Structures are given as C-alpha cells and as structure tokens.
Amino acid sequence: MEFDSAIELSRAIKSKKISVRESLTPYLERIRANEDKLNSFITVLDEDELFKRADELQSKIDAGEELSPFAGVPCAIKDNISTKGIRTTCASKMLENYTPAFSADAVIKLEKAGALVVGKTNMDEFAMGSTSESSYFGAVKNPWDISKVPGGSSGGSCSAVASGEVMFALGSDTGGSIRQPSGFCGVVGIKPTYGTVSRYGLVAYASSLDQIGPIAGCVTDAVGVLQLIAGYDSKDSTSVKRKDYDFMSYLTEDIKGLKVGIPEQYFDTGLDSEIADAINAAASHLASLGAEVEKFSLSYVDCAVPTYYLIADAEASSNLERFDGVKYGFRASSYEGLHDMYKQSRSQGFGAEVKRRIMLGSFVLSSGYYDAYYLKALKVKALIKQSFDQAFEKYDVILSPVAPTTAPKIGSMLDDPLKMYLSDIYTVSANLASLAAISIPVGVDSSDMPIGMQIIANRFNEKDMIRAAYAYEQSKKSDYICPMRSKGGAS
C-alpha cells in the first residue's frame, strides 16, 4: 500500500487501516534493496528493535491515546544529530565509534510524537561539503541517477527520502546543506529562521549558521515536521522564543497580492539555461495565481560565498578543537608525546576537506590576519543582511535557483574545491542573514534530473514562504517521481 504523504500514512495507521508493523515493513525492505547502490545510511537500526517500538506504538493506538500526525511514520536522522544509544559519527573516522549519552532536542520531540527513527543518514564529513562525497563511509548516490551526487551535506537524508526508504528525515543547514541536496534529489527541504529549532545535540560546524530542518516528499509533510521540532529550548543559548509555531495554519493556496522579488544578479552568469527557464516558468505560474512578481537588484551577491567560507571555516576551526584524541573519538595508535598525539590523531582522524577548512579557519583567525579577513567578513555579513532587509521592505518572499546546475557526476568536483564552494552561491546568504528558506522541485532537465527552486522569507516570516511553496505545489502537481522510488527498489 503506497501513501503520498507521511500525514496520510499516519492517518491510516491511527484509523487501523494498516498496523504500525505493516507500515514499517516496506520501508525496511526498500532500505535492504537500495542501500548497496545508494549508501544513504551509515547506521540502520536492528529490525527486531524497530518492530518492538512499532508494537509499543500500536498498543498506544489500540488504547485510544491522542497521537501526532506523524505517529508510526518511518524517518531518518542526519548523522551529525545526536541520538541516545545510537552511534553518531558525523561521517568521520574521528567519531566512527562514538555513541552519545543523550539525544538532540529535535530527535526527542520526534520520538515523543511517535515517529519511528529507522537509522542515521550518510553525509559530508562534519557537514563540510556540497556533494556528500567526503564521508569516511563512502559517497552517497543520487537515486535519480546513481552516477551523480545527491548534493550535500545532507545528501543521505535527501537520497533516503527521494528513494522512498523513509517518509521524511532531519538534516542540518549551514550554507544550504538541506536546500541544495533537496533540489538535486527532487524533494522539499526547509531551513527555518535561525533559532527556531533547537541546536542542542547538533554537532557544531559553524555555530552562528547551523540550523536543523526537515526534508520530506511534499510541502505539507515538511511543514508538519517543522512544527513538530520547533520551539524554545533553554539548553540552547541561540534558541528564540517565538509567539507562533503553528506553521501548518499557513498551508493555504491563496497567494493573491503576495509580493515576490527575483534578484537579477542570480541570472547573470553561470546559471544553466534549463534551470533559468524552469525558475522563470515557476515565477510566471505564481503570478497566474495572483502573486505580484518582479525582478530587482540585490547588492553584495558576489560577496556571499567568500564571506560565508571565511566565517564558517573560522567557526569550524574553533568548534573542532575538541576532537584531540584525549576525551573521546579517534586516537592514533602510534605517537611520541602529547603534542604528537594531537597531531597524529587529528591528521589521521579528519578527512581532506575537513582539514582544509580547519586550516583556512585557523589562518583567518591568526594574529595579523584577523582584521584583514575575519573581521572584514563579519562587516560584509552585516551588509548582506542589510541588503536583504531592504529587499524585504518591498517583497514578501524572494525567488531564486537552488544551485547553478542540476546534480553533477560523482567525482567531478573532488579535484576542484573552489567549484564546489561556488555551487552554494544561491543558498549561503540565507544563513548569513539568518533568514528562512525552502527548496521545492519545479521540474526536470533534459537529462531527467530534478530542478529545485528556493523561496526565501524574512526572519520569522515562514508564513509567506510556506504559502508560496504550498500554492505552487498544489496547483502544479508533479508528474515525476524518483525512478527508484516508483520501482520500489534499486534498478
């Protein structure tokens, strides 16, 4: 029995059209069929344990307990989000055998709601990458075409959702790590306003930019999961008390009068023509639904990527200092003295991309370069935020591509880190300015690979972003489904 959404599946479970065990079985079968080809998961939980949890949940349903719209739904967690008793590796040799003694706030909320966590998804090591190829556990494949990347760093979560291994997943977004792979895999991904979802239990990459968010097959599910995991958390000093967490109430098809801006600079150079055509067509469709769409000039677009990487890598160099071979994590087997143990443990425990970013971050924070690079980047970050503030004085939401191209071939970016960094040009600004953003599929290219569109909203204005995404999705029902999902297994 196939279900179009997680909420529909949970509704069938609660009405006893299908048992929790029966709902779980096909997803586990699909994981077994797909994983040799996709490598979406680092850890899949023991099936006996999962069925035990399913039976416990079934007992609650039979007893008539009030349960959430996601009760009984199989889901997955990105492997940089802590899960009590389940190893959390960050896709790194450094944490290969680390098992947390606590769960992230977002995971606790999912489990209390009755969602069934089936495993931990693969990713770029410590969330540093845009292709999910830097994992110590091997590259993730795109289920639309396994010769191509799924995007990153939440590539495993997006691949698992797109292939139907789970109904939804959690990812983390530091500079587009939910939205870009969602675009590459043809699913929906949300980066909420910074502070909306607790960062407690998220292994930090760049603390001022990281945010946990949902990945799902449709806007309704993604918004529903966001509502479930959002909320103030006193354990997270960056958590914000919001007046309104009722995101589901924003699911309306009425967008008459919604003011939509499209930055002209995003269409200047480097954007694939098929993606440009798809975004323009989507914008025209929103206009046909009553939105007021126009292009405008957005300042500092060319400064976003270098600003992001200077700030993110500086914070990463500080956050990753704790992995020194002393307290927990990997320790080299051979060394001479304390300092050599640090050197050998970190050299052997971290992969090439992580070491590259630590070195760059340490450089820009060093004496003599702090003012020239890091301090200047902070000033430009403020200017980028100011340019978006000015844009949102006129527009409710901003439309853009998710990436300059659709998913590239595996290996095509490994020897050119700069090319990989530039692929984040449309997504990093939302993190720098602490904005909300969503990625939704709007078509496929001539190679039948998904094209994603990003909708950006001002801080704490998820309402208009959700309205636009939902109205588009409902009026333009997608006729394309990931081939691996439609076949029920790997081809």
Coordinates of C-alpha atoms in Angstrom, one line a residue:
M1 CA 0.0 0.0 0.0
E2 CA 1.6 3.3 -1.1
F3 CA 0.9 6.6 0.6
D4 CA 1.5 10.1 -0.9
S5 CA 2.5 11.7 2.4
A6 CA 3.6 10.9 5.9
I7 CA 0.5 12.5 7.3
E8 CA -1.7 10.3 5.1
L9 CA 0.2 7.2 6.3
S10 CA -0.2 8.1 10.0
R11 CA -3.9 8.8 9.4
A12 CA -4.2 5.3 8.0
I13 CA -2.4 3.8 11.0
K14 CA -4.5 5.6 13.5
S15 CA -7.7 4.6 11.8
K16 CA -6.4 1.0 11.9
K17 CA -6.5 0.5 8.1
I18 CA -2.9 -0.6 8.5
S19 CA -0.8 -1.6 11.5
V20 CA 2.4 0.1 12.5
R21 CA 4.3 -3.2 11.8
E22 CA 2.7 -3.4 8.3
S23 CA 3.6 0.3 7.6
L24 CA 7.2 -0.2 8.7
T25 CA 7.9 -3.4 6.7
P26 CA 8.0 -2.0 3.1
Y27 CA 10.4 0.8 4.1
L28 CA 12.8 -1.7 5.7
E29 CA 12.6 -3.8 2.6
R30 CA 13.3 -0.8 0.4
I31 CA 16.4 0.0 2.5
R32 CA 17.7 -3.5 2.1
A33 CA 17.1 -3.3 -1.7
N34 CA 18.6 0.1 -2.2
E35 CA 21.5 0.6 0.2
D36 CA 24.1 -1.3 -1.8
K37 CA 23.6 1.2 -4.5
L38 CA 22.7 4.4 -2.6
N39 CA 24.7 4.3 0.6
S40 CA 22.2 6.7 2.1
F41 CA 22.6 5.3 5.6
I42 CA 25.6 5.0 7.9
T43 CA 23.6 3.1 10.6
V44 CA 20.3 1.2 10.2
L45 CA 18.7 0.1 13.5
D46 CA 18.2 -3.5 14.3
E47 CA 14.9 -4.7 12.8
D48 CA 13.8 -6.6 16.0
E49 CA 14.3 -3.4 18.0
L50 CA 12.3 -1.4 15.4
F51 CA 9.4 -3.9 15.4
K52 CA 9.4 -3.8 19.2
R53 CA 9.0 0.0 19.1
A54 CA 6.3 -0.5 16.4
D55 CA 4.4 -2.8 18.7
E56 CA 4.7 -0.4 21.7
L57 CA 3.2 2.3 19.5
Q58 CA 0.4 0.0 18.3
S59 CA -0.5 -0.6 21.9
K60 CA -1.0 3.2 22.4
I61 CA -3.1 3.4 19.3
D62 CA -5.2 0.5 20.4
A63 CA -5.7 2.2 23.8
G64 CA -7.0 5.3 22.1
E65 CA -4.2 7.6 23.0
E66 CA -4.0 11.0 21.2
L67 CA -1.0 10.9 18.9
S68 CA 0.7 13.3 16.5
P69 CA 0.1 13.5 12.7
F70 CA 3.5 11.6 12.3
A71 CA 2.9 8.7 14.7
G72 CA 4.1 5.4 13.2
V73 CA 5.9 7.1 10.3
P74 CA 9.4 5.8 9.4
C75 CA 12.0 8.6 9.4
A76 CA 15.8 9.1 9.5
I77 CA 18.2 11.4 11.2
K78 CA 21.4 13.0 9.7
D79 CA 24.4 11.5 11.4
N80 CA 25.6 14.8 13.0
I81 CA 22.4 15.0 15.2
S82 CA 22.8 13.2 18.5
T83 CA 20.8 10.1 19.2
K84 CA 21.0 8.4 22.6
G85 CA 22.4 4.9 22.4
I86 CA 22.8 5.1 18.6
R87 CA 26.2 6.0 17.2
T88 CA 26.6 9.5 15.8
T89 CA 29.7 9.6 13.5
C90 CA 29.4 12.9 11.6
A91 CA 30.6 10.6 8.7
S92 CA 34.1 10.8 10.1
K93 CA 36.8 8.4 11.2
M94 CA 37.2 10.7 14.2
L95 CA 33.8 9.7 15.6
E96 CA 33.4 6.3 14.0
N97 CA 32.5 4.6 17.3
Y98 CA 31.0 7.5 19.2
T99 CA 27.7 6.8 20.9
P100 CA 26.0 9.8 22.6
A101 CA 24.5 9.5 26.1
F102 CA 21.7 12.0 25.1
S103 CA 19.5 12.8 22.1
A104 CA 19.1 16.2 20.4
D105 CA 16.0 18.1 21.3
A106 CA 14.6 17.7 17.8
V107 CA 15.0 13.9 18.0
I108 CA 13.3 13.8 21.4
K109 CA 10.3 15.7 20.0
L110 CA 10.1 13.3 17.0
E111 CA 10.2 10.2 19.3
K112 CA 7.6 11.6 21.7
A113 CA 5.4 12.2 18.7
G114 CA 5.6 8.5 17.8
A115 CA 7.8 8.8 14.7
L116 CA 9.9 5.7 14.1
V117 CA 13.6 6.6 13.6
V118 CA 15.0 3.8 11.4
G119 CA 18.6 5.0 11.2
K120 CA 21.3 7.7 10.7
T121 CA 21.9 9.0 7.3
N122 CA 25.2 9.5 5.5
M123 CA 26.6 13.0 4.8
D124 CA 29.7 15.0 4.1
E125 CA 32.2 14.7 6.9
F126 CA 31.3 17.1 9.7
A127 CA 28.8 18.6 7.3
M128 CA 31.6 20.1 5.3
G129 CA 30.8 19.7 1.6
S130 CA 28.3 20.1 -1.1
T131 CA 28.2 16.6 -2.7
S132 CA 28.2 14.0 0.2
E133 CA 31.4 12.5 -1.2
S134 CA 33.7 13.4 1.7
S135 CA 32.1 10.8 4.0
Y136 CA 34.5 8.3 5.7
F137 CA 31.8 5.7 4.9
G138 CA 31.8 6.3 1.2
A139 CA 29.9 8.6 -1.2
V140 CA 26.1 8.8 -1.3
K141 CA 24.5 8.3 -4.6
N142 CA 21.5 10.2 -6.2
P143 CA 18.6 7.9 -6.6
W144 CA 17.5 9.6 -9.8
D145 CA 20.9 8.6 -11.3
I146 CA 23.4 6.7 -9.2
S147 CA 26.3 8.1 -11.3
K148 CA 25.5 11.5 -9.9
V149 CA 25.8 13.1 -6.4
P150 CA 22.8 13.8 -4.3
G151 CA 24.2 17.2 -3.1
G152 CA 25.4 17.9 0.4
S153 CA 26.0 17.9 3.1
S154 CA 22.5 16.3 4.0
G155 CA 22.8 14.1 0.9
G156 CA 22.0 10.9 2.7
S157 CA 18.8 12.3 4.2
C158 CA 17.6 13.6 0.8
S159 CA 18.6 10.4 -1.0
A160 CA 16.7 8.3 1.6
V161 CA 13.5 10.4 1.2
A162 CA 13.7 10.6 -2.6
S163 CA 14.1 6.8 -2.9
G164 CA 11.3 6.1 -0.5
E165 CA 13.5 4.5 2.1
V166 CA 11.8 6.8 4.7
M167 CA 8.9 9.3 4.5
F168 CA 10.9 12.2 6.0
A169 CA 14.3 13.0 7.5
L170 CA 16.1 15.6 9.5
G171 CA 19.1 17.4 8.1
S172 CA 21.2 20.4 9.1
D173 CA 21.8 23.5 7.0
T174 CA 24.9 25.7 7.5
G175 CA 25.1 27.2 4.0
G176 CA 22.4 25.3 2.0
S177 CA 23.0 21.8 3.2
I178 CA 19.3 21.0 3.3
R179 CA 18.1 23.0 0.4
Q180 CA 20.8 22.2 -2.2
P181 CA 20.5 18.4 -1.9
S182 CA 16.7 18.7 -1.7
G183 CA 16.9 20.4 -5.1
F184 CA 19.3 17.8 -6.5
C185 CA 17.0 14.9 -5.3
G186 CA 13.6 16.4 -6.1
V187 CA 12.3 16.7 -2.5
V188 CA 11.3 19.5 -0.2
G189 CA 13.7 20.9 2.3
I190 CA 13.3 23.7 4.9
K191 CA 15.9 25.9 6.6
P192 CA 13.9 27.7 9.3
T193 CA 14.8 31.0 10.8
Y194 CA 17.9 30.7 12.9
G195 CA 16.9 30.0 16.5
T196 CA 13.5 28.4 15.6
V197 CA 14.7 24.8 16.1
S198 CA 17.0 23.9 19.0
R199 CA 20.6 23.3 18.1
Y200 CA 21.0 21.2 21.3
G201 CA 22.5 17.9 20.2
L202 CA 23.7 19.1 16.8
V203 CA 27.4 18.6 16.4
A204 CA 28.5 22.1 15.6
Y205 CA 30.2 23.1 12.3
A206 CA 29.6 26.9 12.4
S207 CA 27.5 27.8 15.4
S208 CA 26.2 31.1 14.1
L209 CA 24.9 29.5 10.9
D210 CA 23.9 25.9 11.7
Q211 CA 20.2 25.1 11.8
I212 CA 18.3 21.8 11.9
G213 CA 15.4 21.4 9.5
P214 CA 13.1 18.9 7.8
I215 CA 13.3 17.1 4.5
A216 CA 10.2 15.4 3.0
G217 CA 8.4 14.4 -0.2
C218 CA 5.9 17.3 -0.1
V219 CA 5.4 20.7 1.4
T220 CA 2.7 19.6 3.9
D221 CA 4.9 16.9 5.4
A222 CA 8.0 19.3 5.6
V223 CA 5.9 22.0 7.3
G224 CA 4.3 19.5 9.7
V225 CA 7.7 18.2 10.8
L226 CA 9.0 21.7 11.2
Q227 CA 6.0 22.5 13.5
L228 CA 6.8 19.3 15.5
I229 CA 10.5 20.0 16.1
A230 CA 10.3 23.8 16.5
G231 CA 10.2 25.5 19.9
Y232 CA 12.2 27.3 22.5
D233 CA 14.9 25.3 24.3
S234 CA 16.6 26.6 27.4
K235 CA 19.5 24.2 26.7
D236 CA 20.4 26.1 23.5
S237 CA 21.6 29.7 24.1
T238 CA 20.7 30.6 20.4
S239 CA 17.1 29.4 20.8
V240 CA 14.5 32.1 20.3
K241 CA 11.0 32.3 21.9
R242 CA 8.5 32.8 19.1
K243 CA 4.9 33.8 19.6
D244 CA 3.7 31.5 16.8
Y245 CA 4.7 27.9 16.0
D246 CA 1.5 27.0 14.2
F247 CA 3.2 26.6 10.8
M248 CA 0.5 24.2 9.5
S249 CA -2.0 27.1 9.5
Y250 CA 0.0 28.7 6.7
L251 CA -0.8 25.9 4.3
T252 CA -3.2 27.9 2.0
E253 CA -3.4 28.2 -1.7
D254 CA -4.4 31.9 -1.6
I255 CA -1.4 34.0 -2.6
K256 CA -3.2 36.9 -4.1
G257 CA -1.2 40.1 -3.6
L258 CA 1.9 38.2 -2.4
K259 CA 4.9 40.3 -3.4
V260 CA 7.6 38.2 -5.0
G261 CA 11.1 39.5 -5.9
I262 CA 13.6 37.8 -8.2
P263 CA 17.3 39.1 -7.9
E264 CA 18.6 39.9 -11.4
Q265 CA 22.1 39.1 -10.3
Y266 CA 21.1 35.4 -9.9
F267 CA 20.6 35.1 -13.6
D268 CA 23.7 36.9 -14.8
T269 CA 26.3 34.3 -15.4
G270 CA 27.0 30.7 -14.5
L271 CA 23.3 29.6 -14.3
D272 CA 22.3 26.7 -16.5
S273 CA 19.8 27.8 -19.1
E274 CA 17.4 25.0 -18.3
I275 CA 17.3 26.0 -14.6
A276 CA 16.8 29.6 -15.5
D277 CA 13.8 28.7 -17.8
A278 CA 12.3 26.5 -15.0
I279 CA 12.6 29.3 -12.4
N280 CA 11.1 31.8 -14.7
A281 CA 8.3 29.5 -15.6
A282 CA 7.6 28.8 -11.9
A283 CA 7.6 32.6 -11.2
S284 CA 5.1 33.1 -14.1
H285 CA 2.9 30.4 -12.6
L286 CA 2.9 32.1 -9.2
A287 CA 1.9 35.3 -11.0
S288 CA -1.0 33.4 -12.6
L289 CA -2.1 32.5 -9.1
G290 CA -2.3 36.2 -8.1
A291 CA 1.2 36.9 -6.8
E292 CA 2.9 40.1 -7.9
V293 CA 6.3 39.1 -9.4
E294 CA 9.1 41.4 -10.5
K295 CA 12.9 41.4 -10.8
F296 CA 15.1 43.7 -8.7
S297 CA 18.7 44.4 -8.0
L298 CA 20.2 42.7 -4.9
S299 CA 23.5 44.0 -3.6
Y300 CA 26.6 42.0 -2.5
V301 CA 25.6 38.8 -4.3
D302 CA 29.2 38.2 -5.4
C303 CA 30.5 38.6 -1.8
A304 CA 28.3 35.9 -0.3
V305 CA 30.4 32.8 -1.0
P306 CA 33.8 34.2 0.2
T307 CA 32.1 35.8 3.2
Y308 CA 30.4 32.5 4.1
Y309 CA 33.5 30.4 3.9
L310 CA 35.7 32.8 5.9
I311 CA 33.1 32.9 8.7
A312 CA 32.1 29.2 8.6
D313 CA 35.7 27.9 8.5
A314 CA 36.8 30.2 11.3
E315 CA 34.0 28.8 13.5
A316 CA 34.7 25.3 12.4
S317 CA 38.4 25.6 13.4
S318 CA 37.3 26.6 16.8
N319 CA 34.4 24.0 17.2
L320 CA 36.6 21.1 16.0
E321 CA 39.4 21.8 18.5
R322 CA 37.6 19.5 21.0
F323 CA 38.4 16.4 18.8
D324 CA 42.0 16.0 20.0
G325 CA 42.3 12.3 20.8
V326 CA 42.1 12.8 24.5
K327 CA 38.5 12.9 25.7
Y328 CA 36.6 10.8 23.1
G329 CA 36.8 9.9 19.5
F330 CA 39.7 8.6 17.4
R331 CA 43.2 8.4 18.9
A332 CA 46.2 7.5 16.8
S333 CA 47.9 4.2 17.9
S334 CA 51.4 5.4 17.5
Y335 CA 52.8 8.7 18.7
E336 CA 55.6 10.3 20.7
G337 CA 54.4 12.6 23.5
L338 CA 51.2 14.7 23.9
H339 CA 51.7 17.1 21.1
D340 CA 52.5 14.4 18.6
M341 CA 49.3 12.5 19.8
Y342 CA 47.3 15.6 18.9
K343 CA 48.9 15.9 15.6
Q344 CA 48.7 12.2 14.6
S345 CA 45.1 11.8 15.9
R346 CA 43.8 14.8 14.0
S347 CA 45.8 14.1 10.9
Q348 CA 44.5 10.6 10.7
G349 CA 41.0 11.2 12.1
F350 CA 39.9 14.0 9.8
G351 CA 39.4 13.8 6.1
A352 CA 41.0 16.1 3.5
E353 CA 38.0 18.6 3.2
V354 CA 37.7 19.0 7.0
K355 CA 41.5 19.6 7.3
R356 CA 41.3 22.1 4.5
R357 CA 38.6 24.1 6.3
I358 CA 40.2 23.9 9.7
M359 CA 43.5 25.2 8.2
L360 CA 41.7 28.1 6.4
G361 CA 39.7 28.9 9.5
S362 CA 42.8 28.9 11.8
F363 CA 44.6 31.1 9.3
V364 CA 41.9 33.8 9.2
L365 CA 41.8 33.9 13.0
S366 CA 45.5 34.1 13.4
S367 CA 47.4 37.2 14.6
G368 CA 48.0 39.5 11.7
Y369 CA 45.2 38.2 9.5
Y370 CA 42.1 38.5 11.8
D371 CA 41.4 42.1 10.8
A372 CA 42.2 41.6 7.1
Y373 CA 39.9 38.6 6.7
Y374 CA 37.7 37.5 9.5
L375 CA 36.7 41.0 10.8
K376 CA 36.2 42.2 7.2
A377 CA 34.0 39.1 6.6
L378 CA 31.8 40.0 9.6
K379 CA 31.4 43.5 8.2
V380 CA 30.3 42.2 4.8
K381 CA 27.9 39.8 6.5
A382 CA 26.2 42.8 8.1
L383 CA 26.0 44.4 4.7
I384 CA 24.4 41.3 3.2
K385 CA 21.9 41.2 5.9
Q386 CA 21.2 44.9 5.3
S387 CA 20.6 44.3 1.6
F388 CA 18.0 41.6 2.3
D389 CA 16.4 43.8 4.9
Q390 CA 15.9 46.5 2.2
A391 CA 14.5 43.9 -0.2
F392 CA 12.0 42.6 2.3
E393 CA 10.7 46.1 2.8
K394 CA 9.2 45.7 -0.7
Y395 CA 8.8 42.0 -1.1
D396 CA 7.3 39.2 1.0
V397 CA 9.5 36.5 -0.5
I398 CA 12.5 36.2 -2.8
L399 CA 12.7 33.5 -5.5
S400 CA 16.0 32.0 -6.7
P401 CA 17.5 28.9 -8.1
V402 CA 18.9 26.4 -5.6
A403 CA 22.1 25.7 -7.5
P404 CA 23.7 26.8 -10.8
T405 CA 23.3 23.3 -12.3
T406 CA 21.5 20.1 -11.6
A407 CA 23.3 17.2 -9.8
P408 CA 26.8 16.7 -11.3
K409 CA 28.6 13.5 -11.9
I410 CA 30.3 11.8 -8.9
G411 CA 34.0 12.8 -8.7
S412 CA 33.6 15.9 -10.9
M413 CA 34.1 18.3 -8.1
L414 CA 36.6 16.4 -5.9
D415 CA 39.7 18.0 -7.5
D416 CA 38.2 21.5 -7.7
P417 CA 37.1 22.6 -4.2
L418 CA 36.5 26.2 -5.5
K419 CA 34.0 24.9 -8.0
M420 CA 32.2 23.1 -5.2
Y421 CA 32.2 26.2 -3.0
L422 CA 30.7 28.3 -5.8
S423 CA 27.8 25.9 -6.1
D424 CA 26.5 27.4 -2.9
I425 CA 26.1 30.9 -4.3
Y426 CA 22.3 31.0 -4.1
T427 CA 21.9 29.4 -0.6
V428 CA 24.6 30.8 1.7
S429 CA 23.0 34.3 2.1
A430 CA 20.0 32.9 3.9
N431 CA 22.3 31.6 6.6
L432 CA 24.5 34.7 6.8
A433 CA 21.3 36.8 7.2
S434 CA 19.5 34.3 9.5
L435 CA 16.6 34.0 7.0
A436 CA 14.1 31.3 6.4
A437 CA 14.2 29.4 3.1
I438 CA 12.6 26.4 1.4
S439 CA 13.6 24.3 -1.6
I440 CA 10.8 22.8 -3.8
P441 CA 11.0 20.8 -7.0
V442 CA 9.9 22.7 -10.1
G443 CA 10.8 20.4 -13.0
V444 CA 13.5 18.2 -14.5
D445 CA 16.2 19.0 -17.1
S446 CA 16.9 17.3 -20.4
S447 CA 18.7 14.5 -18.5
D448 CA 15.6 13.9 -16.3
M449 CA 17.4 15.3 -13.2
P450 CA 15.4 17.4 -10.7
I451 CA 15.5 21.2 -10.7
G452 CA 14.9 23.0 -7.4
M453 CA 13.6 26.5 -6.7
Q454 CA 14.4 28.3 -3.5
I455 CA 11.9 30.6 -1.8
I456 CA 13.5 32.9 0.8
A457 CA 11.5 34.8 3.5
N458 CA 12.5 37.3 6.1
R459 CA 13.3 36.3 9.7
F460 CA 10.3 34.7 11.5
N461 CA 8.2 35.1 8.4
E462 CA 7.9 31.5 7.4
K463 CA 4.2 32.2 6.7
D464 CA 4.7 33.8 3.3
M465 CA 7.4 31.3 2.3
I466 CA 5.1 28.4 3.1
R467 CA 2.1 30.0 1.4
A468 CA 4.1 30.4 -1.9
A469 CA 5.5 26.9 -1.8
Y470 CA 2.2 25.2 -1.0
A471 CA 0.2 27.2 -3.5
Y472 CA 2.7 26.3 -6.2
E473 CA 2.8 22.6 -5.3
Q474 CA -1.0 22.2 -5.0
S475 CA -1.7 23.9 -8.3
K476 CA 1.2 22.3 -10.2
K477 CA 1.0 18.7 -9.1
S478 CA 4.3 16.9 -10.0
D479 CA 4.1 14.2 -12.6
Y480 CA 7.6 12.9 -11.9
I481 CA 8.7 10.6 -9.2
C482 CA 12.2 9.3 -8.5
P483 CA 12.6 6.2 -10.6
M484 CA 14.0 4.2 -7.7
R485 CA 11.0 5.1 -5.6
S486 CA 8.5 4.2 -8.3
K487 CA 10.1 0.8 -8.8
G488 CA 10.3 0.0 -5.1
G489 CA 13.9 -0.8 -5.2
A490 CA 17.3 -0.4 -6.9
S491 CA 17.4 -1.0 -10.6

